[in-house]
Structure formats: structure tokens, C-alpha cells
Amino acid sequence: MGRVALAVCAHPDDLEFFCGGSAVAMVRDGWNVWLTIATDGDRGTHDPTVSRESLAAIRREESRKAGQMLGLSGIIFLGKEDGELYADSSLRRDLARVYRQVRPDRLITFDPWRRYELHPDHRAIGFAAIDARLAARLPHYYSDLLRDGLEPCTIKEILLFNADAPDYYVDISSTFDAKLSALGEHRSQWETIWDDTARSLRQEAESAGRSSGHAMAEAFKRIFVPMGPVSAGWRPREEGC
Ligand SMILES: [Zn+2]
């Protein structure tokens, strides 16, 4: 069985935008890559005549198509309200449930410590995703999870994208086009600004490539989670978790 990665994102197009090339590269390397999308992205338009319900439905379908193009193992929609994400116990509980279901070796999410990050959902999902790691690991967090048969799991590695101080680069020289194609499936977002977006993403990938010896790359902050004393008393049921 291949290694499992789980990306935790705020909005339907975040994965493709920030680390779509890496997702494809990981799939090609044999990883099972899952995606959790916290909000429906139902405020992501400048058009006041579009209802939030119809936009949410459109964006879910766009995500499914993009996910198929990327080769994702699955997408889990949490259905939260766009623009109203908070790193609170409710979101942490939902994410801990996902972690115990998917049991990832690698967690991929926003860098919540990025300076001057303007989008509140991007800050919130980064903190919640990181905080939920501990709740997934210890049995006395959210005991309903254990009652549902979801045993604790330990995530050992975190990759933060949109990172303030990147130190880990993924070569996307051969997957950048797939990233753009998948991102392009989010048609509701790109009616007028697609060319500028594609150009800036290419420049960003080339810049990250120069920092890492690749033609194109995506940059991350990589964290290996230190195993504390609690590890001694817990033996995970499944290898890798
Ligand atoms: Zn976003």
C-alpha cells in the first residue's frame, strides 16, 4: 500500500493553486493523495446575482473534475461557510475525524504563520489543521471518534505551502502543465483573470525552481513532528500511522 498524504485546504481551488504540481508528482510517485476542502467557496464571486447555493454546487463539481485530473484518491467536503472559518474546537473535531479516517503519513496545509496573509480562512485552516493533529493522536480528545471506531493515528510529517520560510522544494517541472489544467477546471474563478494568473504561477514556479535547482518547483516549510513521551504508551494499529 502506498503512502498516504492529506491536503487540508480552505477553498475548492486552493490545492491546485498552491501545490497542484506537487500533488500530481506525489500521485506519480505512488502516493495516495486525499483532499479535504473546508468551505464550499460559496462567496467566491463578484456577481451578486449568483446565489451562494448554486455557486457552492458549481464549485463542488469543479473540484471533482480537477481532482480526477490530479489523480486524487478522494475529496472530503466539510461544507463550512466561506469566509467564516475559525480555528475552533468544532473545526478541529471535524479534521481529527478526517485524519483518523484517512490516516495520513503526510499532512499538507497552509502556513498559518505567514506574515501578512490577508485571507482569514487561509490563516484559520492552517492553525486548525495543525492543531487537529494532536486531537487525532490522543484517545481522550473527542471520545465520540473512538466510539465510532476511529482509532488514534500519528501524523509524522507536515508540509506547509504558501510558506513564510520555505525549506523544502518539490520538482514540478513535468507536472506544472497538469497543475494548470486542473486549476483551469475551476472555471467559476477564472472568467477574466486566467492569463494573468497562469503567468504569475509560472513565474512563481520558476523562481522556486531557481532556489532548488529545478526548472520549476513548489516551495514548502517541512516539519517532522517530534514524538513526545506519550508515544511510548501508544502502539498504532496500522503501520505508518
Ligand atoms: Zn483560498
mmCIF file of C-alpha atoms and ligand atoms in Angstrom:
data_model
loop_
_atom_site.group_PDB
_atom_site.id
_atom_site.type_symbol
_atom_site.label_atom_id
_atom_site.label_comp_id
_atom_site.label_asym_id
_atom_site.label_seq_id
_atom_site.Cartn_x
_atom_site.Cartn_y
_atom_site.Cartn_z
ATOM 1 C CA MET A 1 0.000 0.000 0.000
ATOM 2 C CA GLY A 2 1.346 3.409 -0.932
ATOM 3 C CA ARG A 3 1.972 6.198 1.469
ATOM 4 C CA VAL A 4 -0.950 8.485 2.228
ATOM 5 C CA ALA A 5 -0.986 12.273 2.054
ATOM 6 C CA LEU A 6 -3.858 14.521 3.058
ATOM 7 C CA ALA A 7 -4.127 18.124 1.934
ATOM 8 C CA VAL A 8 -6.335 20.335 4.108
ATOM 9 C CA CYS A 9 -7.493 23.447 2.280
ATOM 10 C CA ALA A 10 -9.914 26.279 2.912
ATOM 11 C CA HIS A 11 -11.375 26.663 -0.579
ATOM 12 C CA PRO A 12 -12.140 24.499 -3.609
ATOM 13 C CA ASP A 13 -9.203 25.718 -5.721
ATOM 14 C CA ASP A 14 -6.524 26.084 -3.022
ATOM 15 C CA LEU A 15 -4.834 22.748 -3.634
ATOM 16 C CA GLU A 16 -4.392 23.304 -7.346
ATOM 17 C CA PHE A 17 -3.278 26.897 -6.888
ATOM 18 C CA PHE A 18 -0.715 26.369 -4.144
ATOM 19 C CA CYS A 19 0.527 22.808 -4.598
ATOM 20 C CA GLY A 20 -1.197 21.163 -7.560
ATOM 21 C CA GLY A 21 2.115 20.315 -9.223
ATOM 22 C CA SER A 22 3.317 18.574 -6.073
ATOM 23 C CA ALA A 23 0.043 16.646 -5.752
ATOM 24 C CA VAL A 24 0.447 15.250 -9.268
ATOM 25 C CA ALA A 25 4.123 14.460 -8.625
ATOM 26 C CA MET A 26 3.200 12.580 -5.459
ATOM 27 C CA VAL A 27 0.482 10.602 -7.215
ATOM 28 C CA ARG A 28 3.008 9.656 -9.900
ATOM 29 C CA ASP A 29 5.380 8.538 -7.146
ATOM 30 C CA GLY A 30 2.747 6.164 -5.776
ATOM 31 C CA TRP A 31 1.221 8.268 -3.000
ATOM 32 C CA ASN A 32 -2.488 8.168 -2.254
ATOM 33 C CA VAL A 33 -3.330 11.855 -2.093
ATOM 34 C CA TRP A 34 -6.557 12.901 -0.378
ATOM 35 C CA LEU A 35 -8.051 16.371 -0.146
ATOM 36 C CA THR A 36 -10.262 17.978 2.482
ATOM 37 C CA ILE A 37 -11.978 21.211 1.443
ATOM 38 C CA ALA A 38 -13.307 23.062 4.478
ATOM 39 C CA THR A 39 -15.641 25.615 2.876
ATOM 40 C CA ASP A 40 -17.954 25.499 -0.120
ATOM 41 C CA GLY A 41 -16.370 28.632 -1.555
ATOM 42 C CA ASP A 42 -19.875 29.993 -1.802
ATOM 43 C CA ARG A 43 -18.826 33.638 -1.536
ATOM 44 C CA GLY A 44 -16.177 33.381 -4.237
ATOM 45 C CA THR A 45 -17.722 35.657 -6.843
ATOM 46 C CA HIS A 46 -18.121 39.339 -7.684
ATOM 47 C CA ASP A 47 -21.529 38.616 -9.224
ATOM 48 C CA PRO A 48 -24.342 39.464 -6.763
ATOM 49 C CA THR A 49 -26.946 37.702 -8.925
ATOM 50 C CA VAL A 50 -25.406 34.267 -8.398
ATOM 51 C CA SER A 51 -26.872 32.511 -5.370
ATOM 52 C CA ARG A 52 -24.489 31.095 -2.822
ATOM 53 C CA GLU A 53 -26.195 27.712 -3.059
ATOM 54 C CA SER A 54 -25.727 27.439 -6.807
ATOM 55 C CA LEU A 55 -22.137 28.651 -6.587
ATOM 56 C CA ALA A 56 -21.388 26.011 -3.940
ATOM 57 C CA ALA A 57 -22.803 23.301 -6.198
ATOM 58 C CA ILE A 58 -20.821 24.562 -9.187
ATOM 59 C CA ARG A 59 -17.624 24.669 -7.180
ATOM 60 C CA ARG A 60 -18.046 21.139 -5.831
ATOM 61 C CA GLU A 61 -18.392 19.865 -9.352
ATOM 62 C CA GLU A 62 -15.329 21.841 -10.438
ATOM 63 C CA SER A 63 -13.382 20.294 -7.554
ATOM 64 C CA ARG A 64 -14.426 16.795 -8.526
ATOM 65 C CA LYS A 65 -13.269 17.318 -12.124
ATOM 66 C CA ALA A 66 -9.988 18.880 -11.042
ATOM 67 C CA GLY A 67 -9.443 16.105 -8.511
ATOM 68 C CA GLN A 68 -9.870 13.483 -11.205
ATOM 69 C CA MET A 69 -7.316 15.266 -13.359
ATOM 70 C CA LEU A 70 -4.847 15.346 -10.469
ATOM 71 C CA GLY A 71 -5.427 11.663 -9.687
ATOM 72 C CA LEU A 72 -6.613 12.283 -6.127
ATOM 73 C CA SER A 73 -7.786 9.296 -4.087
ATOM 74 C CA GLY A 74 -10.774 11.243 -2.821
ATOM 75 C CA ILE A 75 -12.168 14.596 -1.700
ATOM 76 C CA ILE A 76 -13.876 15.188 1.644
ATOM 77 C CA PHE A 77 -16.084 18.284 1.753
ATOM 78 C CA LEU A 78 -16.693 19.763 5.205
ATOM 79 C CA GLY A 79 -19.287 22.244 3.910
ATOM 80 C CA LYS A 80 -18.330 25.189 6.128
ATOM 81 C CA GLU A 81 -19.347 28.732 5.301
ATOM 82 C CA ASP A 82 -16.925 30.569 3.031
ATOM 83 C CA GLY A 83 -15.160 33.388 4.863
ATOM 84 C CA GLU A 84 -16.280 32.118 8.270
ATOM 85 C CA LEU A 85 -13.617 29.566 9.133
ATOM 86 C CA TYR A 86 -12.332 29.653 12.675
ATOM 87 C CA ALA A 87 -9.652 27.500 14.234
ATOM 88 C CA ASP A 88 -12.030 26.419 16.972
ATOM 89 C CA SER A 89 -12.893 23.122 18.591
ATOM 90 C CA SER A 90 -15.635 22.389 16.061
ATOM 91 C CA LEU A 91 -13.314 22.563 13.064
ATOM 92 C CA ARG A 92 -10.592 20.728 14.974
ATOM 93 C CA ARG A 93 -13.021 17.907 15.747
ATOM 94 C CA ASP A 94 -14.100 17.618 12.105
ATOM 95 C CA LEU A 95 -10.493 17.484 10.945
ATOM 96 C CA ALA A 96 -9.472 14.981 13.620
ATOM 97 C CA ARG A 97 -12.263 12.733 12.356
ATOM 98 C CA VAL A 98 -10.907 13.023 8.810
ATOM 99 C CA TYR A 99 -7.372 12.277 9.994
ATOM 100 C CA ARG A 100 -8.460 9.122 11.788
ATOM 101 C CA GLN A 101 -10.374 8.018 8.696
ATOM 102 C CA VAL A 102 -7.687 8.780 6.097
ATOM 103 C CA ARG A 103 -4.715 8.125 8.446
ATOM 104 C CA PRO A 104 -2.183 10.200 6.536
ATOM 105 C CA ASP A 105 1.582 9.875 6.741
ATOM 106 C CA ARG A 106 1.904 13.431 5.485
ATOM 107 C CA LEU A 107 -0.301 16.444 6.189
ATOM 108 C CA ILE A 108 -0.255 19.331 3.694
ATOM 109 C CA THR A 109 -1.830 22.683 4.550
ATOM 110 C CA PHE A 110 -1.431 26.454 4.701
ATOM 111 C CA ASP A 111 1.384 28.053 6.660
ATOM 112 C CA PRO A 112 -0.700 29.883 9.300
ATOM 113 C CA TRP A 113 2.330 31.873 10.433
ATOM 114 C CA ARG A 114 2.867 33.500 7.046
ATOM 115 C CA ARG A 115 3.287 37.208 7.580
ATOM 116 C CA TYR A 116 0.686 39.471 6.018
ATOM 117 C CA GLU A 117 -1.616 36.654 4.901
ATOM 118 C CA LEU A 118 -4.785 38.582 4.217
ATOM 119 C CA HIS A 119 -7.357 35.821 3.831
ATOM 120 C CA PRO A 120 -8.827 34.876 7.225
ATOM 121 C CA ASP A 121 -9.792 31.387 6.032
ATOM 122 C CA HIS A 122 -6.196 30.658 4.992
ATOM 123 C CA ARG A 123 -4.921 31.581 8.429
ATOM 124 C CA ALA A 124 -7.679 29.663 10.208
ATOM 125 C CA ILE A 125 -7.400 26.420 8.262
ATOM 126 C CA GLY A 126 -3.640 26.300 8.764
ATOM 127 C CA PHE A 127 -3.952 26.594 12.525
ATOM 128 C CA ALA A 128 -6.899 24.188 12.716
ATOM 129 C CA ALA A 129 -5.204 21.576 10.533
ATOM 130 C CA ILE A 130 -2.077 21.642 12.655
ATOM 131 C CA ASP A 131 -3.984 21.670 15.943
ATOM 132 C CA ALA A 132 -6.178 18.737 14.870
ATOM 133 C CA ARG A 133 -3.083 16.569 14.575
ATOM 134 C CA LEU A 134 -2.866 16.275 18.353
ATOM 135 C CA ALA A 135 -6.586 15.572 18.685
ATOM 136 C CA ALA A 136 -6.257 12.768 16.143
ATOM 137 C CA ARG A 137 -3.347 11.298 18.041
ATOM 138 C CA LEU A 138 -4.676 11.086 21.598
ATOM 139 C CA PRO A 139 -7.731 8.978 22.527
ATOM 140 C CA HIS A 140 -9.256 11.361 25.093
ATOM 141 C CA TYR A 141 -9.830 14.089 22.501
ATOM 142 C CA TYR A 142 -13.371 13.834 21.178
ATOM 143 C CA SER A 143 -14.274 10.441 22.581
ATOM 144 C CA ASP A 144 -17.109 10.102 20.070
ATOM 145 C CA LEU A 145 -14.440 9.398 17.456
ATOM 146 C CA LEU A 146 -13.246 6.367 19.390
ATOM 147 C CA ARG A 147 -16.836 5.203 19.845
ATOM 148 C CA ASP A 148 -17.212 5.359 16.068
ATOM 149 C CA GLY A 149 -14.269 3.005 15.686
ATOM 150 C CA LEU A 150 -11.825 5.720 14.665
ATOM 151 C CA GLU A 151 -8.640 4.883 16.489
ATOM 152 C CA PRO A 152 -5.916 7.458 17.092
ATOM 153 C CA CYS A 153 -3.254 7.969 14.487
ATOM 154 C CA THR A 154 0.030 9.837 14.452
ATOM 155 C CA ILE A 155 0.956 12.156 11.590
ATOM 156 C CA LYS A 156 4.706 12.398 11.417
ATOM 157 C CA GLU A 157 5.295 14.971 8.689
ATOM 158 C CA ILE A 158 3.706 18.303 7.804
ATOM 159 C CA LEU A 159 4.280 20.313 4.642
ATOM 160 C CA LEU A 160 3.140 23.936 4.783
ATOM 161 C CA PHE A 161 2.517 25.688 1.480
ATOM 162 C CA ASN A 162 2.316 29.434 0.933
ATOM 163 C CA ALA A 163 5.162 29.301 3.417
ATOM 164 C CA ASP A 164 6.936 32.168 5.097
ATOM 165 C CA ALA A 165 10.294 30.401 5.326
ATOM 166 C CA PRO A 166 10.338 27.522 2.822
ATOM 167 C CA ASP A 167 12.974 24.842 3.185
ATOM 168 C CA TYR A 168 11.597 22.002 1.058
ATOM 169 C CA TYR A 169 11.008 22.054 -2.684
ATOM 170 C CA VAL A 170 9.126 19.670 -4.945
ATOM 171 C CA ASP A 171 10.182 19.452 -8.576
ATOM 172 C CA ILE A 172 7.116 20.270 -10.677
ATOM 173 C CA SER A 173 8.944 20.714 -13.990
ATOM 174 C CA SER A 174 6.977 17.827 -15.501
ATOM 175 C CA THR A 175 3.720 18.435 -13.635
ATOM 176 C CA PHE A 176 3.222 22.190 -13.957
ATOM 177 C CA ASP A 177 1.027 21.789 -17.042
ATOM 178 C CA ALA A 178 -1.174 19.283 -15.192
ATOM 179 C CA LYS A 179 -1.429 21.751 -12.301
ATOM 180 C CA LEU A 180 -2.602 24.499 -14.651
ATOM 181 C CA SER A 181 -5.086 22.207 -16.381
ATOM 182 C CA ALA A 182 -6.612 21.171 -13.059
ATOM 183 C CA LEU A 183 -6.708 24.752 -11.824
ATOM 184 C CA GLY A 184 -8.418 25.744 -15.049
ATOM 185 C CA GLU A 185 -11.293 23.405 -14.199
ATOM 186 C CA HIS A 186 -12.334 25.921 -11.553
ATOM 187 C CA ARG A 187 -13.981 27.933 -14.301
ATOM 188 C CA SER A 188 -16.147 29.972 -11.950
ATOM 189 C CA GLN A 189 -12.976 31.643 -10.673
ATOM 190 C CA TRP A 190 -11.151 32.415 -13.891
ATOM 191 C CA GLU A 191 -13.507 34.193 -16.244
ATOM 192 C CA THR A 192 -11.377 37.287 -16.641
ATOM 193 C CA ILE A 193 -8.049 36.789 -14.927
ATOM 194 C CA TRP A 194 -6.873 33.384 -16.144
ATOM 195 C CA ASP A 195 -3.977 34.611 -18.307
ATOM 196 C CA ASP A 196 -2.529 36.789 -15.547
ATOM 197 C CA THR A 197 -2.911 34.003 -13.008
ATOM 198 C CA ALA A 198 -1.233 31.407 -15.228
ATOM 199 C CA ARG A 199 1.630 33.809 -15.934
ATOM 200 C CA SER A 200 2.224 34.626 -12.288
ATOM 201 C CA LEU A 201 2.060 30.958 -11.261
ATOM 202 C CA ARG A 202 4.643 30.111 -13.919
ATOM 203 C CA GLN A 203 6.930 32.883 -12.681
ATOM 204 C CA GLU A 204 6.497 31.726 -9.103
ATOM 205 C CA ALA A 205 7.311 28.110 -10.031
ATOM 206 C CA GLU A 206 10.394 29.229 -11.949
ATOM 207 C CA SER A 207 11.513 31.338 -9.014
ATOM 208 C CA ALA A 208 11.119 28.398 -6.605
ATOM 209 C CA GLY A 209 12.977 26.305 -9.156
ATOM 210 C CA ARG A 210 15.937 28.676 -9.062
ATOM 211 C CA SER A 211 16.060 28.235 -5.286
ATOM 212 C CA SER A 212 16.201 24.467 -5.576
ATOM 213 C CA GLY A 213 17.973 23.519 -8.802
ATOM 214 C CA HIS A 214 14.861 22.608 -10.761
ATOM 215 C CA ALA A 215 13.294 24.207 -13.804
ATOM 216 C CA MET A 216 10.084 24.652 -11.784
ATOM 217 C CA ALA A 217 9.208 23.871 -8.193
ATOM 218 C CA GLU A 218 6.701 24.413 -5.409
ATOM 219 C CA ALA A 219 8.054 25.502 -2.043
ATOM 220 C CA PHE A 220 7.073 24.280 1.423
ATOM 221 C CA LYS A 221 8.071 24.530 5.044
ATOM 222 C CA ARG A 222 8.663 20.939 6.170
ATOM 223 C CA ILE A 223 8.082 19.896 9.770
ATOM 224 C CA PHE A 224 8.867 16.498 11.202
ATOM 225 C CA VAL A 225 6.706 16.087 14.261
ATOM 226 C CA PRO A 226 8.710 15.277 17.402
ATOM 227 C CA MET A 227 7.412 12.230 19.219
ATOM 228 C CA GLY A 228 6.908 13.028 22.900
ATOM 229 C CA PRO A 229 6.572 10.776 25.942
ATOM 230 C CA VAL A 230 3.004 9.799 25.078
ATOM 231 C CA SER A 231 4.364 7.830 22.119
ATOM 232 C CA ALA A 232 5.754 5.219 24.471
ATOM 233 C CA GLY A 233 2.305 4.172 25.604
ATOM 234 C CA TRP A 234 0.574 4.015 22.285
ATOM 235 C CA ARG A 235 1.108 1.457 19.584
ATOM 236 C CA PRO A 236 -0.669 2.400 16.370
ATOM 237 C CA ARG A 237 -2.796 -0.363 14.907
ATOM 238 C CA GLU A 238 -1.743 0.339 11.323
ATOM 239 C CA GLU A 239 1.763 0.712 10.121
ATOM 240 C CA GLY A 240 2.560 4.264 9.105
ATOM 241 C CA CYS A 241 0.027 5.892 11.386
HETATM 242 ZN ZN ZN B 1 -8.249 30.028 -0.710
#
